[in-house]
Short mmCIF file of C-alpha atoms in Angstrom, two decimals:
data_model
loop_
_atom_site.label_atom_id
_atom_site.label_comp_id
_atom_site.label_asym_id
_atom_site.label_seq_id
_atom_site.Cartn_x
_atom_site.Cartn_y
_atom_site.Cartn_z
CA MET G 1 65.11 128.52 106.47
CA ASN G 2 62.19 127.94 108.24
CA ASP G 3 60.97 124.27 109.33
CA VAL G 4 58.47 122.58 107.50
CA LYS G 5 55.49 121.04 109.56
CA CYS G 6 53.93 118.11 108.11
CA GLU G 7 50.09 117.64 108.13
CA CYS G 8 50.43 114.82 110.81
CA GLY G 9 51.67 117.62 113.11
CA HIS G 10 55.48 116.87 113.03
CA VAL G 11 57.68 119.80 112.60
CA ASN G 12 60.79 118.79 110.11
CA PRO G 13 63.94 120.62 109.82
CA HIS G 14 63.77 122.53 106.24
CA GLY G 15 65.16 120.30 103.53
CA THR G 16 63.60 117.04 104.95
CA VAL G 17 62.42 114.81 102.10
CA LEU G 18 60.32 112.43 103.90
CA CYS G 19 58.43 113.59 107.16
CA GLU G 20 60.40 111.96 110.21
CA ALA G 21 57.02 110.89 111.73
CA CYS G 22 54.61 109.57 108.90
CA GLY G 23 57.23 109.42 105.75
CA LYS G 24 54.93 111.46 104.05
CA GLU G 25 56.98 113.29 101.20
CA LEU G 26 57.46 116.50 101.44
CA ILE G 27 59.38 117.32 98.42
CA ILE G 28 57.35 115.93 95.61
CA GLN G 29 59.10 114.12 92.75
CA THR G 30 58.22 114.05 89.32
CA ASN G 31 58.22 110.27 89.18
CA THR G 32 55.77 109.03 91.89
CA ASP G 33 56.39 105.36 91.23
CA GLN G 34 59.63 105.38 91.89
CA LEU G 35 60.73 103.58 95.39
CA ILE G 36 61.92 105.84 98.04
CA ASP G 37 65.23 106.57 98.91
CA MET G 38 65.54 105.24 102.81
CA ARG G 39 69.21 105.83 102.85
CA TYR G 40 69.02 108.34 105.78
CA GLU G 41 65.34 108.30 105.97
CA GLY G 42 64.84 111.22 103.96
CA SER G 43 66.20 113.47 106.53
CA ALA G 44 67.80 116.84 105.87
CA ARG G 45 71.57 117.00 106.11
CA ARG G 46 73.00 120.20 107.05
CA SER G 47 75.55 119.97 103.97
CA GLN G 48 72.67 119.73 101.80
CA THR G 49 70.23 122.40 102.99
CA TYR G 50 73.13 125.22 103.98
CA ASN G 51 75.49 126.82 101.78
CA LYS G 52 75.64 130.44 102.48
CA THR G 53 78.48 131.21 105.32
CA ILE G 54 82.04 130.38 104.99
CA ILE G 55 81.59 127.68 108.10
CA ASP G 56 78.18 125.94 105.66
CA LYS G 57 81.02 125.72 102.88
CA ILE G 58 84.30 124.30 105.13
CA TRP G 59 81.18 122.15 106.71
CA ASN G 60 80.09 120.96 103.15
CA PHE G 61 83.57 120.69 101.82
CA PHE G 62 84.51 118.31 104.66
CA SER G 63 81.13 116.05 104.77
CA SER G 64 81.65 115.18 101.19
CA VAL G 65 83.34 111.43 100.99
CA LYS G 66 84.93 112.15 97.81
CA VAL G 67 86.97 114.89 99.65
CA GLY G 68 87.63 112.37 102.33
CA VAL G 69 88.54 109.78 99.97
CA TRP G 70 91.11 111.76 98.04
CA LEU G 71 92.19 113.20 101.64
CA ILE G 72 93.05 109.48 102.26
CA ILE G 73 94.65 108.54 98.91
CA ILE G 74 96.93 111.62 98.96
CA THR G 75 98.14 110.69 102.56
CA LEU G 76 98.77 106.97 101.52
CA ILE G 77 101.03 108.61 98.23
CA ALA G 78 103.01 110.99 100.71
CA SER G 79 103.25 108.44 103.22
CA SER G 80 104.85 105.82 100.31
CA LEU G 81 107.20 108.58 99.48
CA GLY G 82 108.50 108.17 102.99
CA THR G 83 109.64 104.84 102.58
CA ILE G 84 111.80 105.35 99.41
CA LEU G 85 114.69 106.36 101.29
CA PRO G 86 115.42 106.38 104.89
CA GLN G 87 114.24 108.65 107.46
CA GLU G 88 116.86 110.89 109.05
CA MET G 89 115.81 109.43 112.60
CA TYR G 90 117.69 106.09 111.03
CA ILE G 91 121.05 107.67 109.63
CA ASP G 92 124.40 108.69 111.61
CA LEU G 93 125.45 111.19 109.20
CA PRO G 94 124.30 114.90 109.20
CA ALA G 95 121.15 114.44 106.56
CA ASP G 96 122.74 117.19 104.05
CA VAL G 97 125.55 115.07 103.41
CA TYR G 98 123.97 111.83 103.78
CA TYR G 99 121.40 111.43 101.21
CA GLU G 100 123.61 113.60 98.48
CA GLN G 101 126.56 111.32 99.48
CA GLU G 102 124.62 108.07 99.00
CA TYR G 103 121.70 108.63 96.56
CA GLY G 104 123.30 111.52 94.39
CA TRP G 105 121.04 114.12 92.86
CA PHE G 106 117.94 112.22 93.83
CA GLY G 107 119.19 112.14 97.72
CA LYS G 108 119.82 115.80 97.31
CA LEU G 109 116.54 116.58 95.82
CA TYR G 110 114.86 114.25 98.36
CA TYR G 111 116.37 116.10 101.42
CA GLN G 112 115.49 119.52 99.54
CA LEU G 113 111.89 118.98 99.33
CA GLY G 114 111.73 117.92 103.33
CA PHE G 115 111.13 114.00 103.18
CA ASN G 116 113.52 112.88 105.12
CA ASN G 117 111.55 114.01 108.05
CA LEU G 118 108.43 113.32 106.19
CA TYR G 119 106.49 112.04 109.10
CA SER G 120 106.76 114.68 111.32
CA SER G 121 106.85 117.12 108.70
CA TRP G 122 103.73 119.96 109.46
CA TRP G 123 101.95 119.19 105.87
CA TYR G 124 101.79 115.72 106.72
CA LEU G 125 100.37 116.34 110.05
CA VAL G 126 97.76 118.55 108.42
CA LEU G 127 96.86 115.96 106.04
CA ILE G 128 96.09 113.70 108.94
CA ALA G 129 94.08 116.41 110.74
CA MET G 130 92.14 116.48 107.84
CA ILE G 131 91.43 113.42 107.30
CA GLY G 132 90.54 113.54 111.16
CA ILE G 133 87.97 116.71 110.39
CA SER G 134 86.48 115.06 107.45
CA LEU G 135 85.56 111.73 109.37
CA VAL G 136 83.80 113.92 112.31
CA ILE G 137 82.12 116.26 109.86
CA CYS G 138 80.94 113.32 107.84
CA SER G 139 79.93 111.39 111.00
CA LEU G 140 77.80 114.15 112.27
CA ASP G 141 76.19 115.15 108.79
CA ARG G 142 74.54 111.93 108.82
CA VAL G 143 74.26 110.07 112.46
CA VAL G 144 72.60 113.44 113.91
CA PRO G 145 69.49 113.36 111.23
CA LEU G 146 69.41 109.78 110.93
CA TYR G 147 69.20 109.41 114.61
CA LYS G 148 66.51 112.00 114.67
CA ALA G 149 64.20 110.57 112.47
CA LEU G 150 64.36 106.72 113.34
CA LYS G 151 64.01 108.31 117.31
CA ALA G 152 60.68 110.21 115.82
CA GLN G 153 59.29 107.36 113.42
CA ARG G 154 55.65 106.64 114.32
CA VAL G 155 53.95 103.28 114.04
CA THR G 156 51.21 104.51 111.45
CA ARG G 157 53.03 105.43 108.26
CA HIS G 158 51.86 107.70 105.28
CA GLU G 159 49.93 105.68 102.29
CA GLY G 160 53.04 107.04 99.62
CA PHE G 161 55.22 105.87 102.20
CA LEU G 162 54.11 102.10 102.59
CA LYS G 163 53.11 101.95 98.55
CA ARG G 164 56.78 103.11 97.87
CA GLN G 165 58.96 100.59 99.96
CA ARG G 166 60.81 97.93 98.18
CA VAL G 167 58.68 94.86 99.58
CA PHE G 168 55.18 95.82 99.62
CA GLY G 169 51.92 94.19 99.47
CA VAL G 170 48.14 94.56 99.91
CA ASN G 171 45.32 92.01 101.66
CA GLU G 172 42.03 91.58 102.60
CA ALA G 173 41.07 92.23 106.08
CA ALA G 174 42.62 89.93 108.29
CA SER G 175 41.39 88.36 111.36
CA GLU G 176 42.61 88.89 115.05
CA SER G 177 43.93 85.28 115.13
CA ASP G 178 46.11 86.14 111.90
CA PHE G 179 47.11 89.00 113.90
CA SER G 180 48.01 86.95 116.99
CA THR G 181 49.85 84.46 114.95
CA ILE G 182 51.97 87.23 113.24
CA LYS G 183 52.99 88.91 116.40
CA LYS G 184 54.01 85.90 117.93
CA HIS G 185 56.09 84.84 114.87
CA LEU G 186 57.78 88.39 115.53
CA GLN G 187 58.76 88.08 118.93
CA GLU G 188 59.86 84.48 118.26
CA ARG G 189 62.60 86.20 116.02
CA ARG G 190 63.10 89.03 118.52
CA TYR G 191 61.63 92.19 117.14
CA HIS G 192 60.46 94.68 119.19
CA ILE G 193 56.79 95.50 118.62
CA ARG G 194 55.20 98.58 118.98
CA GLU G 195 51.39 99.08 117.90
CA GLU G 196 49.23 102.22 117.63
CA ASN G 197 45.31 102.25 116.49
CA GLY G 198 45.62 98.36 115.07
CA ASP G 199 48.61 99.10 113.08
CA ILE G 200 51.83 97.17 113.87
CA LEU G 201 55.53 98.23 113.69
CA ALA G 202 57.96 95.45 114.13
CA GLU G 203 61.62 96.11 114.14
CA LYS G 204 65.15 94.82 114.91
CA GLY G 205 68.77 95.39 114.53
CA ARG G 206 68.48 99.21 114.30
CA PHE G 207 71.89 99.26 116.32
CA SER G 208 73.71 97.95 113.13
CA ARG G 209 72.73 101.10 111.20
CA TRP G 210 75.71 103.20 113.56
CA GLY G 211 78.53 100.49 112.60
CA PRO G 212 79.74 103.06 110.10
CA TYR G 213 79.80 105.88 112.86
CA VAL G 214 81.56 103.60 115.14
CA ASN G 215 84.02 102.85 112.61
CA HIS G 216 84.72 106.51 112.08
CA VAL G 217 85.10 107.18 116.08
CA GLY G 218 87.71 104.41 116.00
CA LEU G 219 89.42 105.60 113.34
CA ILE G 220 89.25 109.47 114.85
CA ILE G 221 90.53 107.95 118.01
CA PHE G 222 93.37 105.93 116.35
CA LEU G 223 94.10 108.78 114.11
CA PHE G 224 94.66 110.97 117.68
CA GLY G 225 96.80 108.34 119.32
CA GLY G 226 98.78 108.61 116.22
CA MET G 227 99.38 112.21 116.47
CA LEU G 228 99.80 112.54 120.10
CA ARG G 229 103.13 110.50 119.09
CA PHE G 230 104.25 114.09 117.88
CA ILE G 231 103.96 115.03 121.43
CA PRO G 232 107.48 115.03 123.38
CA GLY G 233 107.50 112.62 125.75
CA MET G 234 104.37 110.39 124.39
CA TYR G 235 106.49 108.73 121.93
CA VAL G 236 110.44 108.02 121.95
CA ASN G 237 111.79 105.65 119.33
CA GLU G 238 115.38 107.01 119.43
CA ASP G 239 119.15 105.51 118.63
CA LEU G 240 121.82 105.63 121.17
CA TRP G 241 125.39 104.56 120.75
CA VAL G 242 127.44 103.42 123.77
CA ARG G 243 131.20 102.60 124.10
CA GLU G 244 132.56 100.23 126.77
CA GLY G 245 133.30 101.64 129.74
CA GLU G 246 131.56 105.10 128.85
CA THR G 247 127.99 106.26 130.43
CA ALA G 248 125.32 108.09 128.25
CA VAL G 249 122.04 110.16 128.99
CA VAL G 250 119.32 108.32 127.75
CA PRO G 251 117.41 110.48 125.38
CA GLU G 252 114.31 111.76 125.68
CA THR G 253 114.68 111.33 129.46
CA ASP G 254 115.62 115.04 130.03
CA GLY G 255 118.71 113.99 131.55
CA GLN G 256 116.79 111.66 134.13
CA PHE G 257 118.18 108.17 133.25
CA TYR G 258 121.94 107.38 132.33
CA LEU G 259 123.21 104.02 130.95
CA GLN G 260 126.76 102.92 131.43
CA ASN G 261 127.79 100.14 128.65
CA ASN G 262 130.35 97.91 130.78
CA LYS G 263 130.92 95.48 127.84
CA PHE G 264 129.68 94.22 124.75
CA ILE G 265 129.82 90.06 124.25
CA LEU G 266 129.45 88.87 120.89
CA GLU G 267 129.39 85.28 120.75
CA HIS G 268 129.47 82.71 117.36
CA TYR G 269 128.19 79.16 117.03
CA ASP G 270 130.81 76.59 117.22
CA LYS G 271 130.25 74.08 114.45
CA ASN G 272 131.70 71.52 116.81
CA LYS G 273 129.52 72.03 119.37
CA ASP G 274 126.33 73.18 117.84
CA LYS G 275 125.71 70.51 115.34
CA THR G 276 122.40 71.81 114.61
CA PHE G 277 124.05 74.93 112.97
CA GLU G 278 126.74 72.75 111.01
CA LYS G 279 125.51 73.55 107.57
CA ALA G 280 124.61 77.24 107.93
CA ILE G 281 128.14 77.39 109.39
CA ASP G 282 129.81 76.02 106.51
CA LYS G 283 128.34 77.93 103.91
CA ALA G 284 128.07 81.47 105.81
CA GLY G 285 130.89 81.43 107.87
CA GLU G 286 129.95 82.83 111.07
CA VAL G 287 126.60 82.59 112.42
CA VAL G 288 125.94 84.96 115.22
CA LYS G 289 124.81 83.00 118.72
CA ASN G 290 124.56 86.22 120.94
CA TYR G 291 124.37 90.05 120.96
CA GLN G 292 124.69 90.98 124.44
CA SER G 293 125.37 94.17 126.57
CA ASN G 294 126.35 93.84 130.04
CA VAL G 295 124.98 97.74 131.61
CA VAL G 296 123.94 99.69 134.21
CA LEU G 297 121.10 102.22 134.72
CA TYR G 298 121.69 104.95 136.53
CA LYS G 299 119.01 107.77 137.85
CA ARG G 300 119.75 111.26 138.36
CA VAL G 301 119.65 112.24 142.16
CA GLY G 302 117.81 115.95 142.30
CA GLN G 303 119.09 118.80 139.77
CA ASN G 304 122.60 119.89 138.66
CA LEU G 305 123.57 123.12 137.12
CA PRO G 306 124.26 123.40 133.69
CA GLY G 307 127.88 121.99 133.05
CA GLU G 308 127.66 120.27 136.50
CA LYS G 309 128.46 116.90 136.87
CA PRO G 310 125.22 115.05 137.87
CA THR G 311 124.78 113.16 140.81
CA LEU G 312 123.62 109.33 139.73
CA LYS G 313 121.73 106.92 141.69
CA LYS G 314 122.15 102.99 140.39
CA VAL G 315 118.89 101.63 139.26
CA LYS G 316 119.60 98.19 137.88
CA ASP G 317 122.14 95.72 136.39
CA TYR G 318 120.95 93.97 133.41
CA LYS G 319 122.31 92.06 130.19
CA VAL G 320 120.57 93.42 127.27
CA ARG G 321 120.09 90.76 124.44
CA VAL G 322 118.08 90.87 121.01
CA ASN G 323 114.27 90.55 122.11
CA LEU G 324 115.20 91.10 126.11
CA PRO G 325 115.07 94.95 126.34
CA LEU G 326 116.03 96.49 129.74
CA THR G 327 112.68 97.86 130.87
CA TYR G 328 111.97 100.85 133.35
CA GLU G 329 109.35 103.33 133.82
CA GLY G 330 107.91 103.14 130.45
CA TYR G 331 111.32 103.01 128.52
CA SER G 332 112.88 99.87 126.63
CA VAL G 333 116.15 99.72 125.82
CA PHE G 334 116.85 97.21 123.09
CA GLN G 335 120.02 95.68 121.66
CA ALA G 336 119.66 96.79 118.10
CA SER G 337 123.26 96.55 116.66
CA PHE G 338 127.04 97.24 117.24
CA ARG G 339 130.28 98.15 115.70
CA ASN G 340 133.96 98.59 116.49
CA GLU G 341 135.25 101.91 116.47
CA LEU G 342 138.57 103.69 116.38
CA ASN G 343 139.60 104.77 119.78
CA LYS G 344 142.91 105.69 119.93
CA MET G 345 146.30 106.42 117.38
CA SER G 346 149.35 106.26 118.22
CA PHE G 347 152.29 108.23 116.22
CA GLY G 348 155.88 108.84 116.42
CA LEU G 349 157.83 111.90 115.81
CA THR G 350 160.56 110.37 113.57
CA ASN G 351 163.90 111.96 111.79
CA LYS G 352 163.12 111.53 108.12
CA GLN G 353 167.20 111.25 107.37
CA SER G 354 168.12 108.53 110.48
CA ASN G 355 164.76 107.49 110.85
CA LYS G 356 165.27 107.64 114.61
CA SER G 357 162.21 108.16 116.42
CA MET G 358 162.12 111.10 118.84
CA GLY G 359 159.14 110.38 121.10
CA GLU G 360 155.51 108.91 120.83
CA LEU G 361 152.08 110.09 121.50
CA THR G 362 148.83 108.20 121.79
CA ILE G 363 145.55 110.35 120.74
CA ASP G 364 142.22 109.81 122.21
CA LEU G 365 140.13 110.41 118.91
CA ARG G 366 137.24 111.16 120.90
CA ASP G 367 138.75 114.08 123.29
CA PRO G 368 142.35 114.76 121.59
CA LYS G 369 144.36 117.25 123.49
CA MET G 370 145.81 120.40 121.41
CA LYS G 371 149.64 119.77 122.51
CA TYR G 372 151.42 116.88 123.08
CA ASP G 373 155.38 117.50 124.81
CA LEU G 374 157.81 114.56 124.25
CA GLY G 375 160.35 116.00 126.37
CA ASN G 376 164.11 117.46 125.41
CA GLY G 377 162.90 120.35 123.32
CA TYR G 378 160.25 118.21 121.37
CA SER G 379 156.68 118.36 121.33
CA VAL G 380 153.59 118.35 118.87
CA GLU G 381 150.40 120.43 118.20
CA ILE G 382 147.19 119.41 116.63
CA LEU G 383 146.62 122.07 114.11
CA ASN G 384 143.23 120.42 113.01
CA TYR G 385 141.58 117.38 113.05
CA PHE G 386 139.24 115.54 110.72
CA PRO G 387 137.52 112.58 112.16
CA ASP G 388 135.99 111.30 109.04
CA PHE G 389 138.72 112.96 106.50
CA GLU G 390 137.75 113.21 103.07
CA PHE G 391 138.68 115.89 100.11
CA ALA G 392 135.95 118.27 99.23
CA ASP G 393 135.18 119.49 95.39
CA ASN G 394 137.57 122.15 95.77
CA GLY G 395 140.29 119.82 96.94
CA GLU G 396 140.21 121.29 100.46
CA PRO G 397 140.29 118.30 103.49
CA THR G 398 137.11 118.02 105.37
CA THR G 399 135.43 115.72 107.53
CA LYS G 400 132.06 113.92 106.64
CA SER G 401 130.94 113.38 110.51
CA ARG G 402 132.01 113.33 113.75
CA VAL G 403 132.45 109.52 113.98
CA PRO G 404 136.47 108.63 113.65
CA ASN G 405 136.12 106.28 110.68
CA ASN G 406 138.83 107.68 108.90
CA PRO G 407 141.04 110.08 111.32
CA ALA G 408 143.34 112.70 109.72
CA PHE G 409 145.34 115.42 111.35
CA VAL G 410 147.62 118.21 110.60
CA PHE G 411 150.35 118.45 113.24
CA ARG G 412 153.11 120.96 114.01
CA MET G 413 156.20 119.91 114.85
CA VAL G 414 158.46 121.56 117.37
CA THR G 415 162.09 120.61 117.63
CA PRO G 416 165.29 122.16 119.19
CA ASP G 417 166.83 122.61 115.61
CA LYS G 418 163.47 123.50 114.16
CA PRO G 419 161.77 126.14 116.88
CA LYS G 420 159.03 127.48 114.76
CA GLY G 421 157.95 124.13 113.64
CA GLU G 422 157.34 122.14 111.17
CA THR G 423 153.66 120.85 109.50
CA SER G 424 152.57 117.64 108.46
CA PHE G 425 149.41 116.00 107.24
CA VAL G 426 148.90 112.58 108.57
CA ALA G 427 146.12 109.89 107.97
CA ILE G 428 145.90 106.29 108.80
CA LYS G 429 148.99 104.76 107.39
CA GLN G 430 149.95 107.38 105.49
CA THR G 431 151.94 110.45 105.59
CA ILE G 432 150.80 113.53 103.08
CA GLU G 433 153.45 116.42 102.92
CA PRO G 434 151.92 119.34 101.41
CA PHE G 435 153.48 122.05 103.10
CA GLY G 436 157.14 121.77 101.67
CA ASP G 437 160.14 119.41 102.66
CA ASN G 438 160.60 118.52 106.36
CA ARG G 439 163.28 117.17 108.34
CA TYR G 440 160.66 115.72 110.68
CA LYS G 441 157.57 113.38 110.21
CA MET G 442 154.80 112.20 111.99
CA SER G 443 154.87 108.15 111.61
CA PHE G 444 151.63 105.94 112.56
CA LYS G 445 152.18 103.73 114.90
CA GLY G 446 149.23 101.70 115.50
CA ILE G 447 145.33 101.97 116.44
CA LYS G 448 143.14 100.64 119.52
CA THR G 449 139.57 100.13 118.78
CA THR G 450 136.72 99.57 121.13
CA ASN G 451 133.57 98.18 121.07
CA VAL G 452 130.43 100.52 120.79
CA SER G 453 126.86 98.95 121.42
CA GLY G 454 123.85 100.40 119.25
CA PHE G 455 120.72 100.35 121.18
CA ILE G 456 116.88 101.79 120.48
CA VAL G 457 115.11 103.72 123.19
CA ARG G 458 111.43 103.16 123.13
CA LYS G 459 108.68 104.55 124.90
CA ASP G 460 105.00 104.42 123.87
CA ALA G 461 102.43 106.15 126.18
CA THR G 462 100.02 106.44 122.91
CA LEU G 463 99.51 102.69 122.39
CA TRP G 464 96.77 102.27 124.42
CA VAL G 465 95.03 105.14 122.69
CA ILE G 466 95.33 103.42 119.28
CA ILE G 467 94.69 99.89 120.48
CA ILE G 468 91.26 101.43 121.90
CA GLY G 469 90.86 102.93 118.56
CA GLY G 470 91.28 100.03 116.81
CA ILE G 471 89.12 97.50 119.29
CA ILE G 472 86.16 100.45 118.52
CA PHE G 473 86.91 100.27 114.74
CA MET G 474 86.22 96.26 114.67
CA ILE G 475 83.51 96.69 116.95
CA GLY G 476 81.67 98.83 114.35
CA VAL G 477 82.99 96.39 111.26
CA ILE G 478 81.17 93.63 112.96
CA GLN G 479 78.06 95.76 114.31
CA GLY G 480 77.93 96.83 110.36
CA ALA G 481 78.68 93.51 108.59
CA TYR G 482 76.93 90.89 110.90
CA TRP G 483 73.47 92.61 111.48
CA ASN G 484 71.01 94.69 109.59
CA HIS G 485 68.11 97.03 110.29
CA ARG G 486 65.15 95.29 109.49
CA ARG G 487 61.54 97.10 109.85
CA ILE G 488 57.94 95.06 108.96
CA TRP G 489 54.55 97.83 108.86
CA LEU G 490 51.23 95.99 109.08
CA GLN G 491 48.99 98.67 108.28
CA ASN G 492 45.32 98.96 108.17
CA LYS G 493 44.00 100.86 105.37
CA ASN G 494 40.71 101.56 103.53
CA GLY G 495 39.71 98.22 104.99
CA GLU G 496 42.60 96.50 103.68
CA VAL G 497 45.57 95.11 105.30
CA TRP G 498 49.05 96.43 103.95
CA ILE G 499 52.31 94.93 104.68
CA ALA G 500 55.68 96.85 103.97
CA ALA G 501 59.06 96.02 105.03
CA HIS G 502 62.42 97.77 104.87
CA THR G 503 66.16 96.74 105.44
CA ASN G 504 69.44 98.47 105.21
CA LYS G 505 71.07 95.20 103.44
CA ASN G 506 70.17 91.24 102.74
CA TRP G 507 67.00 91.79 100.86
CA TYR G 508 66.91 88.09 100.44
CA GLY G 509 67.05 87.49 104.17
CA LEU G 510 64.50 89.91 104.88
CA LYS G 511 61.90 88.20 102.45
CA ARG G 512 62.85 84.80 103.92
CA GLU G 513 61.93 85.79 107.13
CA ILE G 514 58.52 87.57 106.25
CA GLU G 515 57.49 84.06 104.97
CA SER G 516 58.24 82.44 108.05
CA VAL G 517 56.48 85.52 109.75
CA LEU G 518 53.25 85.23 107.68
CA ALA G 519 53.20 81.41 108.06
CA ASP G 520 49.94 79.88 109.44
CA THR G 521 48.36 83.08 108.36
CA ASN G 522 45.67 83.73 105.51
CA LEU G 523 47.82 86.93 104.25
CA ASN G 524 49.85 86.87 100.92
CA ILE G 525 53.22 87.49 100.76
CA PRO G 526 54.39 91.06 99.75
CA ILE G 527 56.31 91.26 96.47
CA ASP G 528 59.71 92.96 95.50
CA GLN G 529 58.82 95.80 93.69
CA ALA G 530 62.13 96.43 92.75
CA GLN G 531 62.42 93.06 91.04
CA ILE G 532 59.52 94.09 88.90
CA GLU G 533 61.07 96.95 87.92
CA GLU G 534 64.00 95.12 86.48
CA THR G 535 61.51 93.03 85.04
CA ASP G 536 60.03 95.78 83.07
CA LYS G 537 63.14 97.43 81.95
CA GLY G 538 63.82 93.91 80.68
CA GLY G 539 60.57 93.82 78.77
CA VAL G 540 60.92 96.79 77.31
#
């Protein structure tokens, strides 16, 4: 497609409606009395000019504002779906068990549709990327031709361009003193004045035209920062449960940091000492004063082979409290929760007839041994262990998780008189005998518990990108909302002085400013042709 050369000599891209230099109409419209559309200075947009290749079609698709709005609506709907049930990162149980167990058929469907990890799913990331692409193409499709048109505009404009401006008026020839007064008033109002052959173009606030595109740049940077969170190491928000006396690797640190939980402290307000909370304590029973974990942070020294115990170097001691996290090298460890967890269970091998104990054993529920020798020919072997016991739909025993919330065991009891052994199924405070009439049984003796501190490990290397995007977005909002682009043309045409004006918004303010600019001169105030058209329509 060939470029179009205007009679003023300026070469315009194909599809240009108004000459970028003089404003002459290049594509003639049937209604020549209608006000011209100055939205993009009549410049040619690529999306409205080219539609042949696949690149053109992709460009035209994403350059549509309607497409961008629909992408945002679809993303908002998708985002809301992810808030109906907890995301998988916030649950302790296996996802396929948790959702069906807690929410029935709806939870199962929710899991099967992949909404359990919605915000990290590929299709959600594609939606975010498409919004970013739409913002880039929408901006380029409009800002580039607008910039070229504003840069190429000349002082002297075509008659048809001036006549069809919204604010336009014709005066008899003005004196030099009138022009001097006008220029003085324009300078007082910070207009940039250009003169050519006795014609004047006064302009200010052009930078406000870039406000929406600055918004888009801020949004693009904001979205980019959000997508950076899916790159490993850029964003960490993981749960970490550590029992008292144990040391656990800090997640998402590639085994570099370890956290040892020396003690968990839970303090309550005493209404005899803390009179301020007396009413709250009477109403609630107990009011927590402090959640605290006394921890030690370690850093791995060198590299270790798979299965080898790492060499750790102490970094710092710290008392982690709510809102007082342990912070080191960009990582923050917050005190988020706690729980009291079963730690050990004790059983006794007992003769059912005489109720005589043949020995006792204590099982570490986190790391049970498979066989326990009680002496004198008595021993107990663990055939099966269910940390979180329940019966499945088919009646078979199973476990809901690896956390010992409701432990149960299948024991084989070997005694001198029963060398082949007897089998016993034992859960907390109950002995189930599904394997025949036994002479011996495993009697529940007691349990020991331990405190488990719940931490949240966070690292956000993307926050500065998101903040910059937000700041740029707000700059664009202010830029476009509190300033406007105003232009006033004073042209000598056929022995007369023509005055025309345009603004991208706030026409009332522009007209008031023109009145003050023309004060103390013999020139008449130009009229608002849009109001005349509305009056004519109303009269009809």
